[in-house]
Structures are given as structure tokens and as C-alpha cells.
mmCIF file of C-alpha atoms in Angstrom:
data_model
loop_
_atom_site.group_PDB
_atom_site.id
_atom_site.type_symbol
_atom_site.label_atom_id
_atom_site.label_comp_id
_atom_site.label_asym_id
_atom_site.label_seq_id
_atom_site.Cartn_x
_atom_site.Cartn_y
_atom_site.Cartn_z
ATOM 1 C CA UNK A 1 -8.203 -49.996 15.036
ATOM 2 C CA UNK A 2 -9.116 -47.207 12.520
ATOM 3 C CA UNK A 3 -8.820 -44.173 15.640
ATOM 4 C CA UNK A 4 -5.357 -45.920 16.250
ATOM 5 C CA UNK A 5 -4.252 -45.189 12.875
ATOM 6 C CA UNK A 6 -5.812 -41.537 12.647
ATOM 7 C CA UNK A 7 -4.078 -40.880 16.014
ATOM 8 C CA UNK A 8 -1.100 -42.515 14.557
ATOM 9 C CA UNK A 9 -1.279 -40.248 11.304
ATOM 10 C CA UNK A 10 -1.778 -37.253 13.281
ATOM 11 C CA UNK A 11 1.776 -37.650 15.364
ATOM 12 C CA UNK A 12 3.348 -38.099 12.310
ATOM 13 C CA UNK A 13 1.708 -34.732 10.567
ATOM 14 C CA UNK A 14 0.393 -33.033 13.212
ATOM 15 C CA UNK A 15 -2.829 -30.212 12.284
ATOM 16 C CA UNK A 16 -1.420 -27.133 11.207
ATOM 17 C CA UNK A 17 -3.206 -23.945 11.881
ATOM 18 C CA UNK A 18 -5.843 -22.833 8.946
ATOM 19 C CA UNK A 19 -6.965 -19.137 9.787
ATOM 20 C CA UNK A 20 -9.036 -17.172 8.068
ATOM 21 C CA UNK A 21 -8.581 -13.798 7.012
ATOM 22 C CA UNK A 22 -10.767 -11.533 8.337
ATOM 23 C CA UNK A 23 -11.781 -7.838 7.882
ATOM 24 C CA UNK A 24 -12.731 -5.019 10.564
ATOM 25 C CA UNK A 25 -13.891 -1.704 9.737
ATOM 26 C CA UNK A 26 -12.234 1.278 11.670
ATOM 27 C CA UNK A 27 -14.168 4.664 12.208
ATOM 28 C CA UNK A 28 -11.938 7.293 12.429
ATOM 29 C CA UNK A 29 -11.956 11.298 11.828
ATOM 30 C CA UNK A 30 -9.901 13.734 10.164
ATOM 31 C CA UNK A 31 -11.619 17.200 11.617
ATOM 32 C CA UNK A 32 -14.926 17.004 10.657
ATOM 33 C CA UNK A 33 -14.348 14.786 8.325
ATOM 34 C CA UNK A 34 -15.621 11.066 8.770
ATOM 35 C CA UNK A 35 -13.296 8.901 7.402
ATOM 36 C CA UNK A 36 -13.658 4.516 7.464
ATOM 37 C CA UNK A 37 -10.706 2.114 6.678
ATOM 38 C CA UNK A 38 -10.473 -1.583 7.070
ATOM 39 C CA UNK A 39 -8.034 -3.437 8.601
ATOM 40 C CA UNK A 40 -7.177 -7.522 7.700
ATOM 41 C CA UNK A 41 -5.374 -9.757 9.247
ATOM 42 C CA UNK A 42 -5.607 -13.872 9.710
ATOM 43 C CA UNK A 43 -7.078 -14.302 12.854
ATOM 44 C CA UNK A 44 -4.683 -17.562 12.874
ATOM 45 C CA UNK A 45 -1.517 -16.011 13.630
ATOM 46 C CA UNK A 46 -0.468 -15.555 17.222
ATOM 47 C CA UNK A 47 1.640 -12.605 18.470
ATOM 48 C CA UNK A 48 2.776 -9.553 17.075
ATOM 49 C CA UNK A 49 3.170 -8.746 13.316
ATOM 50 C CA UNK A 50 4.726 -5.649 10.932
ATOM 51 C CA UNK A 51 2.050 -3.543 10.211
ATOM 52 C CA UNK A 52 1.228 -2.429 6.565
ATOM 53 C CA UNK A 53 -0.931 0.351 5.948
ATOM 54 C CA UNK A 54 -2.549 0.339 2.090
ATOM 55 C CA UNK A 55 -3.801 3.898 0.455
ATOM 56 C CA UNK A 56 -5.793 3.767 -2.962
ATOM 57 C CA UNK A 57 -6.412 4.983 -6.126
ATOM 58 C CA UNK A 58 -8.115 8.291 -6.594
ATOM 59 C CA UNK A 59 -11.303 6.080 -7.168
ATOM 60 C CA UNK A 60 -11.474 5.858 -3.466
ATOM 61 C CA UNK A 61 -11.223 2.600 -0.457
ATOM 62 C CA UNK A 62 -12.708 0.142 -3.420
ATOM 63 C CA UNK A 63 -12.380 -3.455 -3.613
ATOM 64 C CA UNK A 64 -9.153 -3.037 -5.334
ATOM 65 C CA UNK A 65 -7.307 -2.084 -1.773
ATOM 66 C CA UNK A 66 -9.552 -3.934 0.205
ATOM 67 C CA UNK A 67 -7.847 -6.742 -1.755
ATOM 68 C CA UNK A 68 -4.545 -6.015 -2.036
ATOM 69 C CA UNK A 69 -4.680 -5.684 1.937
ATOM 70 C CA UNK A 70 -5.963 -9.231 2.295
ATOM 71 C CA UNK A 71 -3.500 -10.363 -0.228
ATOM 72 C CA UNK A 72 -0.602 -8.689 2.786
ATOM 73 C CA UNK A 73 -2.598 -10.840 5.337
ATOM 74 C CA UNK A 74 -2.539 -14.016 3.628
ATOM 75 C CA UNK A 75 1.527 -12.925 3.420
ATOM 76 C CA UNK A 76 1.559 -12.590 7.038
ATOM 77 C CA UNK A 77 1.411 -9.048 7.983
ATOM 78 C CA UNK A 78 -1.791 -6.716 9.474
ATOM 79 C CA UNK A 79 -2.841 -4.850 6.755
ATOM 80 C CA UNK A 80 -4.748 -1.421 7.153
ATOM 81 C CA UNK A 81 -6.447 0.032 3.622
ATOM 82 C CA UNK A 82 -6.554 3.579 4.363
ATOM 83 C CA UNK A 83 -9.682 6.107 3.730
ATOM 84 C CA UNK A 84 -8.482 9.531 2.160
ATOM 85 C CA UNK A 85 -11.415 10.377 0.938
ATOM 86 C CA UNK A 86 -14.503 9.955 3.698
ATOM 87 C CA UNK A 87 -16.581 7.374 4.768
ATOM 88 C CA UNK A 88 -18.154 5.457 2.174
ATOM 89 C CA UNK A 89 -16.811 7.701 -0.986
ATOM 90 C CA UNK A 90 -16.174 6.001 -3.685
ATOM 91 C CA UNK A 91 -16.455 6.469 -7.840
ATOM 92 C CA UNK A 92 -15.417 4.969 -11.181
ATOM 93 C CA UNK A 93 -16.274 8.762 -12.607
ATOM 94 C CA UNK A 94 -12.934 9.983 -13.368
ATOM 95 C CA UNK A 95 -14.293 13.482 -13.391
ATOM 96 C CA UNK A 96 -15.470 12.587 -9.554
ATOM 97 C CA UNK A 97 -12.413 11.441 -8.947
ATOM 98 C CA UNK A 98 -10.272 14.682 -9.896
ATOM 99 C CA UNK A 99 -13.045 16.702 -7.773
ATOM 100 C CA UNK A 100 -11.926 14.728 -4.631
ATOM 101 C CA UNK A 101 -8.253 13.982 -5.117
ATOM 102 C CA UNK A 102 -7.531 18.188 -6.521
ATOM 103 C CA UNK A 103 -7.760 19.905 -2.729
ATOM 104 C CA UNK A 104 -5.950 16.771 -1.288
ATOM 105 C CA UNK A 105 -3.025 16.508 -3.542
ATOM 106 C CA UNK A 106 -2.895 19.851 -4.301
ATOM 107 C CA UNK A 107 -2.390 20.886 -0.398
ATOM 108 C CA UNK A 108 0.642 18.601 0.638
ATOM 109 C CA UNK A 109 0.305 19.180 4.595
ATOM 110 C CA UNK A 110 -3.320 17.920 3.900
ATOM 111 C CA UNK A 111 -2.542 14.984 2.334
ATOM 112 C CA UNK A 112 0.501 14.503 5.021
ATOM 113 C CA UNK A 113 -2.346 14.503 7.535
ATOM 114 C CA UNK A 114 -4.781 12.539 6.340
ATOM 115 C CA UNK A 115 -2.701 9.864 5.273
ATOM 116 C CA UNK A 116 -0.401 9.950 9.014
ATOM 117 C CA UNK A 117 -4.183 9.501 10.451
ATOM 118 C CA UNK A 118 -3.827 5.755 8.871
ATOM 119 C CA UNK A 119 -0.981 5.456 10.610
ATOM 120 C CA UNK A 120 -1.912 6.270 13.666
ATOM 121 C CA UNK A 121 -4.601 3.646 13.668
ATOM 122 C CA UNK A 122 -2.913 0.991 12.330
ATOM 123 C CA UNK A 123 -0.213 1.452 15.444
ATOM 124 C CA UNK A 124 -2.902 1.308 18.311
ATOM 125 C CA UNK A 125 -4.025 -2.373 17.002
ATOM 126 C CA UNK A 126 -3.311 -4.630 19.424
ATOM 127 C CA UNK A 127 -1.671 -6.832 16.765
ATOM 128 C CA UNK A 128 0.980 -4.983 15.404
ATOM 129 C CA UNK A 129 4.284 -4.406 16.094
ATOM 130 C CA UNK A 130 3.981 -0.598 15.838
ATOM 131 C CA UNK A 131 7.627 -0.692 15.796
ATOM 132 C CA UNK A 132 7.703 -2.596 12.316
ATOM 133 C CA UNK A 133 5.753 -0.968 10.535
ATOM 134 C CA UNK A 134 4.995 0.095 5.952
ATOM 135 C CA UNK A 135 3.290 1.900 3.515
ATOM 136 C CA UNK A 136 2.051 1.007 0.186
ATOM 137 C CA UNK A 137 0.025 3.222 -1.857
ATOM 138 C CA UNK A 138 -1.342 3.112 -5.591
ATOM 139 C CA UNK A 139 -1.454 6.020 -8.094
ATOM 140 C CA UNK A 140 -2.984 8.599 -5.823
ATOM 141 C CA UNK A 141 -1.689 6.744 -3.277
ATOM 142 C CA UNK A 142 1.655 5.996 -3.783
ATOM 143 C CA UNK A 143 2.226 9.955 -3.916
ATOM 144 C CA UNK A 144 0.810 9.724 -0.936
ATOM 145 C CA UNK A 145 3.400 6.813 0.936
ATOM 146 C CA UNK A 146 6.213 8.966 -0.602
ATOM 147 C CA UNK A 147 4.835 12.156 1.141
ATOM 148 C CA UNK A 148 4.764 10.042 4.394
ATOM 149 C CA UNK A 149 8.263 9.173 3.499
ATOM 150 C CA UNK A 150 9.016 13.211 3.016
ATOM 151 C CA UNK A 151 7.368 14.419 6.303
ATOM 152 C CA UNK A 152 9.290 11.539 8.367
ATOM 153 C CA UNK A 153 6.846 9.181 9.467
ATOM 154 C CA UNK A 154 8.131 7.022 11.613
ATOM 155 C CA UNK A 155 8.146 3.875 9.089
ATOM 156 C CA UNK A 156 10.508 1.296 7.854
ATOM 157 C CA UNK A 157 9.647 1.784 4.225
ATOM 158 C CA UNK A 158 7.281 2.783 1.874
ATOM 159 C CA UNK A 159 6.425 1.127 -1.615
ATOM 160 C CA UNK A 160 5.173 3.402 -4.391
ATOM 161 C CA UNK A 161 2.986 1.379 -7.143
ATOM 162 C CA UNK A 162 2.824 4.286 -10.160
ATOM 163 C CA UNK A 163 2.381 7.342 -7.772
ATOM 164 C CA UNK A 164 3.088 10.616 -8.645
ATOM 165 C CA UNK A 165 6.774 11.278 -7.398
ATOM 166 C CA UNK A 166 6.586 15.159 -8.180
ATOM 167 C CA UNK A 167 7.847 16.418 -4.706
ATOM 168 C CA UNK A 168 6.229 20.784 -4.033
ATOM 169 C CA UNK A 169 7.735 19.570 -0.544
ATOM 170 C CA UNK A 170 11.215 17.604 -1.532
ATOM 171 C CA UNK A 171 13.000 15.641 1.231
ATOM 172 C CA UNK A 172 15.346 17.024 3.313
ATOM 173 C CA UNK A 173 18.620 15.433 4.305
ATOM 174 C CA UNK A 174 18.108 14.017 7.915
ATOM 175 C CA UNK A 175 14.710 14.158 7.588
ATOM 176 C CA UNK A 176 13.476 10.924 6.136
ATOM 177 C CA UNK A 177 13.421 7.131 7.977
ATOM 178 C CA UNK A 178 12.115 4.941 5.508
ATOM 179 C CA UNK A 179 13.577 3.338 2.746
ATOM 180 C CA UNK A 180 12.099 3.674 -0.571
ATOM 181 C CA UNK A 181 10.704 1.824 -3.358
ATOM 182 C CA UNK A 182 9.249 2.936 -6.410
ATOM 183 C CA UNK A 183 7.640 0.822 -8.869
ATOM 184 C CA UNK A 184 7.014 2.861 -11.672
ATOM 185 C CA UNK A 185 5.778 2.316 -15.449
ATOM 186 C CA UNK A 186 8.148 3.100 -18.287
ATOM 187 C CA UNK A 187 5.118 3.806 -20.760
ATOM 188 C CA UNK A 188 3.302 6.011 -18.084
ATOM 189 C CA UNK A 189 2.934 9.538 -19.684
ATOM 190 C CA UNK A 190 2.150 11.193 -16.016
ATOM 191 C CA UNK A 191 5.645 10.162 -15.220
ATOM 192 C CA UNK A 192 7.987 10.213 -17.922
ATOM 193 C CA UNK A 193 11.879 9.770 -17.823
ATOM 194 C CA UNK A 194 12.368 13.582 -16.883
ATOM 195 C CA UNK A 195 10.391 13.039 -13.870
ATOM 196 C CA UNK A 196 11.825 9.849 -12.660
ATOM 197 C CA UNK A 197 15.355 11.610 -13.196
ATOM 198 C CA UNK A 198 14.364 14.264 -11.003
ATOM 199 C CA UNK A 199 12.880 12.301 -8.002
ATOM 200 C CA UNK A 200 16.357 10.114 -7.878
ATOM 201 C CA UNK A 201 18.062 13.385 -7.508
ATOM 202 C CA UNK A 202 15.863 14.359 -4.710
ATOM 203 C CA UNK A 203 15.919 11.193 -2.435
ATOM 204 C CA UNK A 204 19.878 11.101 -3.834
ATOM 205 C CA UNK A 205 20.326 14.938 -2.400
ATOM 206 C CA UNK A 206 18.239 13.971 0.577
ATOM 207 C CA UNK A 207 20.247 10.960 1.463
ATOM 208 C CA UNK A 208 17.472 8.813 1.058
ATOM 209 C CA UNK A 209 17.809 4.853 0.552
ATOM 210 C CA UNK A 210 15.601 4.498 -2.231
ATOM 211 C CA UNK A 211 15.377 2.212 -5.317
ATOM 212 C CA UNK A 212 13.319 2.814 -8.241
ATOM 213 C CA UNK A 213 12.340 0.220 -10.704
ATOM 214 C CA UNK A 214 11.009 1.003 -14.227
ATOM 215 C CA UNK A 215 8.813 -1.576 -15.964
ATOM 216 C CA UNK A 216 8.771 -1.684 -19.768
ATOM 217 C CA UNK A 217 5.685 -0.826 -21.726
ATOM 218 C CA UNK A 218 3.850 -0.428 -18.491
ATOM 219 C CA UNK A 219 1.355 2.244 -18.450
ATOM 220 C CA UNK A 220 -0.301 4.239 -15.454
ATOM 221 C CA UNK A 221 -2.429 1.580 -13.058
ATOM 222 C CA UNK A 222 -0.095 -1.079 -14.533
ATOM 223 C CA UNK A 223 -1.319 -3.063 -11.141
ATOM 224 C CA UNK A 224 -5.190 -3.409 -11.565
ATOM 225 C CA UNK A 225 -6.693 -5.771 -13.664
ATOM 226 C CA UNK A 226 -9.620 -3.383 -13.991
ATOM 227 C CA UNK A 227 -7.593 -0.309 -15.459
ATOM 228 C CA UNK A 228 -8.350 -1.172 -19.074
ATOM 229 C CA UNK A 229 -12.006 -0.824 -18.657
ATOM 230 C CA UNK A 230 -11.916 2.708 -17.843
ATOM 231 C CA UNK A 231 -11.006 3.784 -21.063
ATOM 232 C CA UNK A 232 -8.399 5.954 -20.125
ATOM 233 C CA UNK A 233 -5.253 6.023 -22.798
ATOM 234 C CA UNK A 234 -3.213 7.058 -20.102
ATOM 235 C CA UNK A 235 -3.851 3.497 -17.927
ATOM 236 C CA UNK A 236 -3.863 -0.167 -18.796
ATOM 237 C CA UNK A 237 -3.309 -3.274 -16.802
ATOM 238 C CA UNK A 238 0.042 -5.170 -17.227
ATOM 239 C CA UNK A 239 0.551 -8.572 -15.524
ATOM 240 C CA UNK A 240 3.591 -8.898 -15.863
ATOM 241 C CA UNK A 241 4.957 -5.761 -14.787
ATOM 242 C CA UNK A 242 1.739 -6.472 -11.950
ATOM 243 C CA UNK A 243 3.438 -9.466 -10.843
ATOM 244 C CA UNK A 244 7.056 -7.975 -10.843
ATOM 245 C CA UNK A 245 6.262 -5.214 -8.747
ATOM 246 C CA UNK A 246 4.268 -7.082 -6.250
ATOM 247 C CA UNK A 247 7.347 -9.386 -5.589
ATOM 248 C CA UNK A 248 9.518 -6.530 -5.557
ATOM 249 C CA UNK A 249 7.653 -5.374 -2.643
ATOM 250 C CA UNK A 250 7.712 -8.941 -0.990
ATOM 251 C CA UNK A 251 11.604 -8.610 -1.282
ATOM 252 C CA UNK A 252 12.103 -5.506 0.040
ATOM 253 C CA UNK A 253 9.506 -6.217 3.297
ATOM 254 C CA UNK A 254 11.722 -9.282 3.982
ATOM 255 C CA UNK A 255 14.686 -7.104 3.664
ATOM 256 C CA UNK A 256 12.857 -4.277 6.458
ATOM 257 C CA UNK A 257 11.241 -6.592 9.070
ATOM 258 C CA UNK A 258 12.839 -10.291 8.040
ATOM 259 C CA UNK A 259 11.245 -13.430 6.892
ATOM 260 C CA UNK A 260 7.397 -13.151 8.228
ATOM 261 C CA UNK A 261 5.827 -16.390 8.097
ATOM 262 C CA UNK A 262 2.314 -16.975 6.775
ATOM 263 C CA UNK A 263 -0.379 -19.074 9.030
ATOM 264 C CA UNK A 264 -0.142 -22.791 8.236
ATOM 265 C CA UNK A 265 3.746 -22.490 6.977
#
């Protein structure tokens, strides 16, 4: 009697799919240069998914990527957090920091490398659509996403969370496929009004889709919880211009590859 009624219950509401997101790390090389990322993806989903390719702070591939690409793969997407540093390099020493990011953002073609190497993994995995694919990228590497965006990379879109939008290389007209977003902090000193004038006029000139949305009394970092304890003035964590942002880049993924369905939905 009681396995009629669980067989009964189950026609009714049949099992759905629970995956599990799981993470891979990826050995890959730029030159001489050993480089690891990590890609993430719920090993529930069947078939083909946009591809979104995550670059970090200039602390490095921390937890704080690592994260925010599982939080893409429990949205439904593969999710690739990028290494632009090398293998294993990693700080919370902001003077560390400045000593790896300098030679990388101050040499544009470098950083246009190093971050298209991301790409090019991300494409070979055998569960992406490498025809749908994104880039996100915070502080150090959101300059970076709008760099791919500059150099043409062959992406839908790019999303910018408080990166550097100071353009040695600007876009050229014709040049650029992706759509941008830029999710910027209206109390971030590194990027005051002047600036954020003069990036709109380059993706404007450049005949760039791009949007740019300004978050009140949001500083640099306004996305990680953990940017108050580094005792930076120039940083602090804002949730609510954290949660904003975040579902501005939800909206404007739905807009580039359509509603993507999470496992179990």
C-alpha cells in the first residue's frame, strides 16, 4: 500500500534534477608563464550552455572569484575564473598587489593577452556554447573585460564591476562586438565623474552599445563583502549597490543569450 502511494506521489511531482556544482582546475600558459584558473559548472545540466569567463581583483584568483563563478553556475551558465597573475599567486598585501598588477595594466597588449588566454579555454570546454559566450571582471578586472571589449574579442558582452575605464588604447568604430556594461561607484575616487564622462564618449565615438550605471555612495570594491577590512579609504563594501549590480548583470545576460534556466527549475 505505502510503495503505491510513493509511486503515486511521484507521477504527480515527478524528481527533479539536484546537481551539484562542481569545480575543475585548468593548467594553462601564457609564455613561460604558468598560469591556473577554475572552471564551475553544475554537473546537472545537460547540453550546451553560454560561457562566462570571471577575472579578479588585483589580489589575485581568491575565493572572492572562485565564488562569484559558482554563484554564475548555480544561475545556469559555465563559469571560468580567470588567472592573470600565475599559478597559485595570490595576496591581501596591497603593496604586493601593485607589484603584480603595474607591468600588466600598464602594458595594454599584455593584459589583452593574458586575459584572451581565458577565453580561449573557456571555448574548448566541451560544455559551452563557444558561440554564447561573457566577461565579467572586478576592479583590476573589469579594466580588463573592457580591454577584451576594445581589442574585439569575439564576445556577446562584457560586465565591468568598478574597473578602471581609462582607455591608452580607446575603441575604434567597427572594431568592438560586445555590448557593454559598466557598474561603477559614484563615491569611487579612482573613477570620478570626469572619467565616467570620458569613457561614454569613447564607446559613444566608437559606436559601442554600452550602458553605464552609477551607484550612489558606492566606493571602489563596492561588490566584496571583505573590502572594508583592508583598510583602504578608497574601498568599502556596499550591499546594496552589491546587489543592484549583480542583477543588473543577470538582466543584461538574459538580454545577450535569453532566459538560461538553472538545474532543478
Amino acid at each position: 500500500m505505502k510503495l503505491k502511494m510513493i509511486a503515486g506521489v511521484l507521477a504527480l511531482y515527478p524528481l527533479v534534477a539536484m546537481g551539484v556544482v562542481k569545480t575543475e582546475a585548468v593548467d594553462y600558459k601564457d609564455g613561460d608563464t604558468q598560469l591556473q584558473g577554475f572552471m564551475v559548472y553544475d554537473d546537472a545540466i545537460t547540453g550546451k550552455r553560454p560561457g562566462v569567463v570571471v577575472y579578479p581583483e588585483w589580489w589575485g584568483l581568491t575565493e572572492y572569484p572562485k565564488h562569484r563563478a559558482e554563484m554564475l553556475a548555480k544561475l545556469g551558465y559555465v563559469a571560468f575564473a580567470a588567472d592573470m597573475y600565475g599559478k597559485g599567486l595570490t595576496t591581501e598585501d596591497p603593496k604586493q598587489a601593485t607589484e603584480w598588477m603595474t607591468p600588466i595594466k600598464g602594458d595594454r597588449n599584455v593584459m589583452r593577452r593574458r586575459a584572451m588566454l581565458a577565453i580561449d579555454e573557456i571555448k574548448k570546454y566541451d560544455r559551452v556554447d563557444s558561440e554564447k559566450l561573457a566577461a565579467i571582471g572586478y576592479c583590476f578586472g573589469g579594466t580588463c573585460v573592457l580591454e577584451l571589449a576594445r581589442m574585439g574579442a569575439d564576445l556577446k558582452g562584457v560586465v565591468s564591476f568598478h574597473g578602471g575605464l581609462d582607455a591608452p588604447m580607446p575603441a575604434e568604430e567597427g572594431k568592438v562586438k560586445a555590448k557593454v556594461l559598466a557598474l561603477t561607484g559614484g563615491a569611487d575616487p579612482t573613477e570620478p565623474p570626469d572619467k565616467i564622462e570620458e569613457f561614454a564618449r569613447e564607446m559613444s565615438d566608437a559606436k559601442v552599445d554600452w550602458q553605464i550605471n552609477v551607484y550612489h555612495d558606492a566606493k571602489h570594491a563596492f561588490t566584496n563583502p571583505k573590502a572594508d577590512s583592508f583598510n583602504l579609504p578608497m574601498i568599502g563594501y556596499n550591499k546594496e549597490a552589491d546587489v543592484r549590480s549583480w542583477n543588473a548583470m543577470k538582466a543584461f545576460f538574459t538580454e545577450l543569450f535569453g532566459r538560461v534556466t538553472p538545474a532543478g527549475k
